[in-house]
Each structure stands twice: as structure tokens, then as C-alpha cells.
Coordinates of C-alpha atoms in Angstrom, one line a residue:
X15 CA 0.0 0.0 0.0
X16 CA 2.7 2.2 1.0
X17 CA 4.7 1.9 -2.4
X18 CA 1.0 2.8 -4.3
X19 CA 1.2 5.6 -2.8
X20 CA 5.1 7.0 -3.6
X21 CA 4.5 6.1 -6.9
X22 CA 1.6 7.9 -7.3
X23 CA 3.1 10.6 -6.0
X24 CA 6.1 10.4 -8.2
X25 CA 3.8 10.5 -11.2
X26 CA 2.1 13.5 -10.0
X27 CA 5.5 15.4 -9.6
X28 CA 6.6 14.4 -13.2
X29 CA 3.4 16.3 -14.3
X30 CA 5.0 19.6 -13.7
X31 CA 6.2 21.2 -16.2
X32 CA 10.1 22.8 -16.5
X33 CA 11.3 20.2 -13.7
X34 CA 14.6 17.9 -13.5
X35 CA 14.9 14.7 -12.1
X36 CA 17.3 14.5 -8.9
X37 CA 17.8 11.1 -7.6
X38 CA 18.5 11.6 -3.3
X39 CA 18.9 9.0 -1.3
X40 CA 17.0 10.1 1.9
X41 CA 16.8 8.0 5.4
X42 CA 13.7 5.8 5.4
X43 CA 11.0 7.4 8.1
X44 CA 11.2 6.5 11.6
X45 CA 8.9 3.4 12.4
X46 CA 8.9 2.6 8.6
X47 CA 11.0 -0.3 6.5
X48 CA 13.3 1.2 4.3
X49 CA 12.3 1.9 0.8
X50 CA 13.3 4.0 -2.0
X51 CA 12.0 8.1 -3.2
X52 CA 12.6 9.8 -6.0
X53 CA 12.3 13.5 -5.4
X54 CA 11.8 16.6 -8.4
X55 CA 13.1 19.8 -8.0
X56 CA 12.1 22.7 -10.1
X57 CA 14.5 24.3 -12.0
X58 CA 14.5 27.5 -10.4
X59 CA 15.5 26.4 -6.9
X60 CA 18.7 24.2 -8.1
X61 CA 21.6 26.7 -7.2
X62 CA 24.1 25.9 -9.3
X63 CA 28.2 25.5 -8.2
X64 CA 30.4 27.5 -11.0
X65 CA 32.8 25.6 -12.6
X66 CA 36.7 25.8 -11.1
X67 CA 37.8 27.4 -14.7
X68 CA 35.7 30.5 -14.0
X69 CA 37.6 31.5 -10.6
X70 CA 40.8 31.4 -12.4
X71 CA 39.4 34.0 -15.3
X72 CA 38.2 36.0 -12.4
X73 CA 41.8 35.8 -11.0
X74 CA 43.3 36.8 -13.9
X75 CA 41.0 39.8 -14.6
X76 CA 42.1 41.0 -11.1
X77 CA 46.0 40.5 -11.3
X78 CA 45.2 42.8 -14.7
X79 CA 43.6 45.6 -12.9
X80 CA 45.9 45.7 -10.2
X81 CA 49.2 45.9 -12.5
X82 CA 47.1 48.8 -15.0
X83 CA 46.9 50.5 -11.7
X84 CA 50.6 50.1 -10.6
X85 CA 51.6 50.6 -14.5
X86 CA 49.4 53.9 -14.8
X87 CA 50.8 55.0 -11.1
X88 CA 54.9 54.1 -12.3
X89 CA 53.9 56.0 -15.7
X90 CA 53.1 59.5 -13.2
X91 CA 56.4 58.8 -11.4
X92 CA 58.3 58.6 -14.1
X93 CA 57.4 61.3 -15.7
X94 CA 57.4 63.3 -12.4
X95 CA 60.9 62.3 -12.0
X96 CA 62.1 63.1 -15.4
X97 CA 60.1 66.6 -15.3
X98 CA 62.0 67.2 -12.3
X99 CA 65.6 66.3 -13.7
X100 CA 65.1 68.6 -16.9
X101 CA 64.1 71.5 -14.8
X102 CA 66.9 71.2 -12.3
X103 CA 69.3 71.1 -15.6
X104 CA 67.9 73.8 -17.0
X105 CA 68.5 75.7 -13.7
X106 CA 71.9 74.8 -13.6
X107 CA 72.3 75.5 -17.1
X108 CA 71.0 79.5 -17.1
X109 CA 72.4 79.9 -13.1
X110 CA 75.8 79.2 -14.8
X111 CA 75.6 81.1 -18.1
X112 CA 74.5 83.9 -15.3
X113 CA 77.4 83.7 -13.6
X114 CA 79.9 83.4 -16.2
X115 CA 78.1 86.5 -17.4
X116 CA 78.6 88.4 -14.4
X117 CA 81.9 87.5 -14.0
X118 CA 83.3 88.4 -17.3
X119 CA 81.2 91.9 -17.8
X120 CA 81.2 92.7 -14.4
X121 CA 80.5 96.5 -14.9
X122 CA 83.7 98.6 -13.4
X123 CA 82.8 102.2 -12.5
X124 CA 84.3 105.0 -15.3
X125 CA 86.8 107.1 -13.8
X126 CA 86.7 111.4 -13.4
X127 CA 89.3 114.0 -13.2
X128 CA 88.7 117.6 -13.1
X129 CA 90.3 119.5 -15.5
X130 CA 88.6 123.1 -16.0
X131 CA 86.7 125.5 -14.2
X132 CA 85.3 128.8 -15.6
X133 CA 83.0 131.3 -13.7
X134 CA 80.6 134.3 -15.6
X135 CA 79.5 136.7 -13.5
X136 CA 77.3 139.3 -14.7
X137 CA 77.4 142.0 -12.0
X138 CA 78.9 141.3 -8.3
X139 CA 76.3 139.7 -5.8
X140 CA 74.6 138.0 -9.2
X141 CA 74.0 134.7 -9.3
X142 CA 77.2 133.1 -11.5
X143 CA 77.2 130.5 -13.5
X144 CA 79.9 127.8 -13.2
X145 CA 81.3 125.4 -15.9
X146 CA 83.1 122.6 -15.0
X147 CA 84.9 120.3 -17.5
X148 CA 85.7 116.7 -16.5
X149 CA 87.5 113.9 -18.2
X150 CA 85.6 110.5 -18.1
X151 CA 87.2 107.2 -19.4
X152 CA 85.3 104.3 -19.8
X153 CA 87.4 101.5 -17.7
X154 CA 85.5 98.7 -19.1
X155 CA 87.5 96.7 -20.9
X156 CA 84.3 94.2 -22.8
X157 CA 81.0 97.0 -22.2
X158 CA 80.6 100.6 -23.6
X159 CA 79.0 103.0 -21.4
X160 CA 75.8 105.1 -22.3
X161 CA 75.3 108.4 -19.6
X162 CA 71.8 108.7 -19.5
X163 CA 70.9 112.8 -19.1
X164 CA 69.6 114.1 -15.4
X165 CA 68.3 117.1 -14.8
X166 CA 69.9 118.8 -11.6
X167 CA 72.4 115.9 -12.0
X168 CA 74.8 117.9 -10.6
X169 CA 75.8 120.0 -7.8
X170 CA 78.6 122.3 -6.9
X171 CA 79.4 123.0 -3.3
X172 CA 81.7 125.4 -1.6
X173 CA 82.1 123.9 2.0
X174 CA 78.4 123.6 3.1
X175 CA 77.4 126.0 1.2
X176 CA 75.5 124.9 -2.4
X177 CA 76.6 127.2 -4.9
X178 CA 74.3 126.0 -7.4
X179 CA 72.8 122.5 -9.9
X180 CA 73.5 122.1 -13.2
X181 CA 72.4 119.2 -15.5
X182 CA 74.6 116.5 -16.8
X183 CA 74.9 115.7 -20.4
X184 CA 74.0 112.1 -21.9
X185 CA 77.1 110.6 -23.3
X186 CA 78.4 107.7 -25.2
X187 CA 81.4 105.8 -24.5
X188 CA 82.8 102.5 -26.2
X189 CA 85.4 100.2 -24.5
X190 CA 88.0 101.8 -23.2
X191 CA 86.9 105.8 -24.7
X192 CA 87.7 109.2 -22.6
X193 CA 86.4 112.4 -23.3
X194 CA 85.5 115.2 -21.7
X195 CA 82.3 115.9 -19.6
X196 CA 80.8 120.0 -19.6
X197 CA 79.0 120.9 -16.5
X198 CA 77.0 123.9 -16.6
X199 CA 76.2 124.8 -13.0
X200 CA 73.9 127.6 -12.3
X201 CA 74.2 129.8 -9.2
X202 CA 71.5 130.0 -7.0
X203 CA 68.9 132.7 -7.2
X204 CA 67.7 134.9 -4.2
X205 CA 70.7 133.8 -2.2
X206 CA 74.1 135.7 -1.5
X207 CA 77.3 134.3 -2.9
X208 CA 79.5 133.3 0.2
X209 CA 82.2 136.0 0.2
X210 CA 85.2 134.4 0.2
X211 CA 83.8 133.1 -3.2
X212 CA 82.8 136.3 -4.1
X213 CA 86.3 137.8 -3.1
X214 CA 87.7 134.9 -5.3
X215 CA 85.7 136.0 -8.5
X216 CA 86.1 139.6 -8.0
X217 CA 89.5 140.3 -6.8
X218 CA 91.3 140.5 -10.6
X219 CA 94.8 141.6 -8.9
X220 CA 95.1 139.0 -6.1
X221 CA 94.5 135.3 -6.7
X222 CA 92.6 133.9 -3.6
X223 CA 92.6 129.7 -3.6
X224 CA 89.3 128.5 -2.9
X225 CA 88.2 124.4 -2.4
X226 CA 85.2 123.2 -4.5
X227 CA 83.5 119.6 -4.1
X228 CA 81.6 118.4 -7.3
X229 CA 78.3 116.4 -7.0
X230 CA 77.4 114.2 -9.8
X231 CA 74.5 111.7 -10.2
X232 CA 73.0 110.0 -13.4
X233 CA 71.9 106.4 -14.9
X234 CA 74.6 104.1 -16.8
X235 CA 74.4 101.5 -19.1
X236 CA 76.7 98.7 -20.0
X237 CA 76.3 97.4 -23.0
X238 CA 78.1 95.3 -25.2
X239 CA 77.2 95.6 -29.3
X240 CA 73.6 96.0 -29.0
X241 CA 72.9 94.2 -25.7
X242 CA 72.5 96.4 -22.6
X243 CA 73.0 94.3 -19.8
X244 CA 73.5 96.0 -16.6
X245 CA 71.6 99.2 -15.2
X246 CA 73.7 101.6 -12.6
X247 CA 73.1 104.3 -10.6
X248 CA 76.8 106.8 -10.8
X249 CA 77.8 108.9 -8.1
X250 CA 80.6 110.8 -8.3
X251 CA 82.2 113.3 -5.7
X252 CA 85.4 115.3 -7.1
X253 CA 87.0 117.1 -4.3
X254 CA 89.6 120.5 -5.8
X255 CA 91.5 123.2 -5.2
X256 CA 91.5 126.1 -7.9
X257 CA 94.3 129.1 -7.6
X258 CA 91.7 131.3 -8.5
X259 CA 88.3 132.0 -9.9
X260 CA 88.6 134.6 -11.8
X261 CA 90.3 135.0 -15.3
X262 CA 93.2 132.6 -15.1
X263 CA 91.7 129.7 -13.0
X264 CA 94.1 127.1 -12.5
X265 CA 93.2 123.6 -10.9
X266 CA 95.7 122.7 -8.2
X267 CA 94.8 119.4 -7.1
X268 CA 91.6 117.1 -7.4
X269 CA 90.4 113.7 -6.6
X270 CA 87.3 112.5 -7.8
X271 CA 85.4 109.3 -6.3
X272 CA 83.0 106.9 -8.6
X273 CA 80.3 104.7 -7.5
X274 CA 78.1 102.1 -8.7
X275 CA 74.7 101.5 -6.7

């Protein structure tokens, strides 16, 4: 009776449709003699194991990731690096065509020496006009010199007492050039000449010494062919004695200082 009955039920299960066949062996019931069922599963609760090949093409898709990330990360690096190593060179490169630069046309200051004065004077106690003459040589040996023109560039002074500005000239120099430098120097207006200046210009007979300091300040450039490559401030401060300053005026000694700021 009992083996009716599973194989009715086994033909009632192979009724449904879309169903495999799964052969279990299951332990016979408690109480009951042991017999044989046959159990169907539908298809959509058999969960099905992937096969081993499939883990190792997983694997391998993951070892390729990982090394395009390291490869793409090593690619960065490297150019990092080699960014890096051209600057720096480049650096070097232009640091030491710099200094090679400044070394060779390192800019020497142009040396001064006074070598006339000459004083006009209208009428005594009126403002007089100076003019100084210097000699300027270019002591560059590789760079001409270009004197840039500065109004009130200059300044003569008669202990501490200004006597008057004046303007000086632009001028060109090449390597190793000297000329001469004219100063016009206008007295002040509205102020009295110091008197032993005064005395100086007016006494014709007597020849009274008298000690003058020279101001000068104007641009430079240093240049060499058509490259300018250094920018200078010049100061210049010519100290001399003159035997007189009227008709006749004789320089007795001078020393002029040059500076590049």
C-alpha cells in the first residue's frame, strides 16, 4: 500500500512542467521499513556551483587591474621624476651662463678727473654761472657706457654751502673711450654768494685759492654691441682746489670718487 502511494506521487510530480529529475537517497522514516523516493526539484531552486575554470578567469581579470593601476601609477612617477631632472638642468644651465656673465662683464665704474673750471659773472652779488669740465674714461674693458641725461644731476658745493645745480649731459662711451664731460652749473637765485667766493671771483689783482666739491649723479648703461646688460646708478664726488676763480683759473689738485649702486 505504502509503495502505491510513492509512486503515485512520483507521477504526480513528473506532471509539472520545467522540472529535473534528482535522484537523493533520503533516510527511510522513523517506524517505517526502508524503501526508495525519487524527489523533483524545479528548475529554479537548483543553485548551481560554477565551474573551477571560472575562478581562475576572475583571478586573472584581477591581477590585470591591479598591475594597470601600478603601471598607470609608475607612468606618473616617471614622468614626475624626469620633469623634475630637466628643470633642475635647465636651472643649472642658465644659473651658470649667469654667472659666467657676471663674471666676465662685471661692470667697473668710469673714472673722473677735473680738468677746467670757468666762472661768468654778470654783476657782483649776481648769481654766477659755473662750468666745470671733466674727463671721463670708460674703464670697461668688454662694455661701452651710455650716460643717461639728469636734470639737476649735478651739484657744486663750496664747504656747506650749495653754490648752485646744473644738468649733466648724456654721453656715449665705447670700451675703453675718454672724453670730456661740460658741467653747466647755475648759481642760486635769491641767495648771496659766500664772500670768500665772491672775493675769489672779484679780486682781478690778487688770486685767492678756494676748495670746490663736485656732485654728480646719473643712470649708466653697460652694454656690449647692441645688448644692454647692466643698469647703474653713478655717483661721483670730485674734491679741488683752484688758484683762483677769476680770469686765469688754474686747478691745483683734485680727486674725484666713482660709485656704482
Amino acid at each position: 500500500m505504502e509503495d502505491e502511494r510513492v509512486v503515485a506521487g512520483t507521477r504526480l510530480l513528473s506532471s509539472t512542467p520545467h522540472t529535473t529529475t534528482n535522484l537523493m537517497n533520503l533516510p527511510p522514516p522513523p517506524g517505517h521499513p526502508l524503501a526508495t523516493y525519487v524527489v523533483q526539484v524545479p528548475k529554479d531552486q537548483i543553485y548551481r556551483v560554477p565551474p573551477p575554470e571560472n575562478a581562475g578567469i576572475v583571478e586573472r581579470h584581477r591581477k590585470a587591474a591591479k598591475a594597470g593601476g601600478k603601471k598607470s601609477k609608475w607612468n606618473c612617477s616617471t614622468f614626475l621624476i624626469w620633469f623634475l631632472i630637466v628643470f633642475l638642468l635647465l636651472c643649472v644651465i642658465v644659473g651658470g651662463t649667469l654667472t659666467v656673465i657676471h663674471f666676465i662683464f662685471t661692470p667697473v665704474a668710469p673714472s673722473f678727473s677735473v680738468t677746467k673750471l670757468h666762472v661768468k659773472q654778470r654783476k657782483q652779488g649776481s648769481p654766477p654761472t659755473y662750468h666745470v669740465t671733466l674727463k671721463a674714461k670708460n674703464m670697461n674693458e668688454k662694455m661701452g657706457i651710455e650716460y643717461k641725461s639728469d636734470e639737476d644731476g649735478g651739484s657744486l658745493i663750496f664747504w656747506t654751502k650749495t653754490l648752485g645745480f646744473g644738468n649733466f649731459p648724456g654721453l656715449k662711451q665705447n670700451v675703453g673711450d675718454s672724453g670730456n664731460v661740460n658741467i653747466k652749473i647755475q648759481g642760486l637765485k635769491g641767495k648771496q654768494v659766500p664772500t670768500m667766493v665772491q672775493k675769489s671771483i672779484s679780486d682781478k689783482k690778487t688770486k685767492r685759492q678756494i676748495s670746490l666739491k663736485l656732485k654728480l649723479e646719473c643712470p649708466l648703461e653697460f652694454n656690449v654691441w647692441i645688448l644692454k646688460l647692466w643698469k647703474k646708478d653713478l655717483d661721483v664726488n670730485c674734491d679741488f682746489r683752484v688758484s683762483t676763480m677769476a680770469q686765469g683759473t688754474k686747478i691745483l689738485s683734485q680727486k674725484c670718487k666713482t660709485k656704482l649702486s
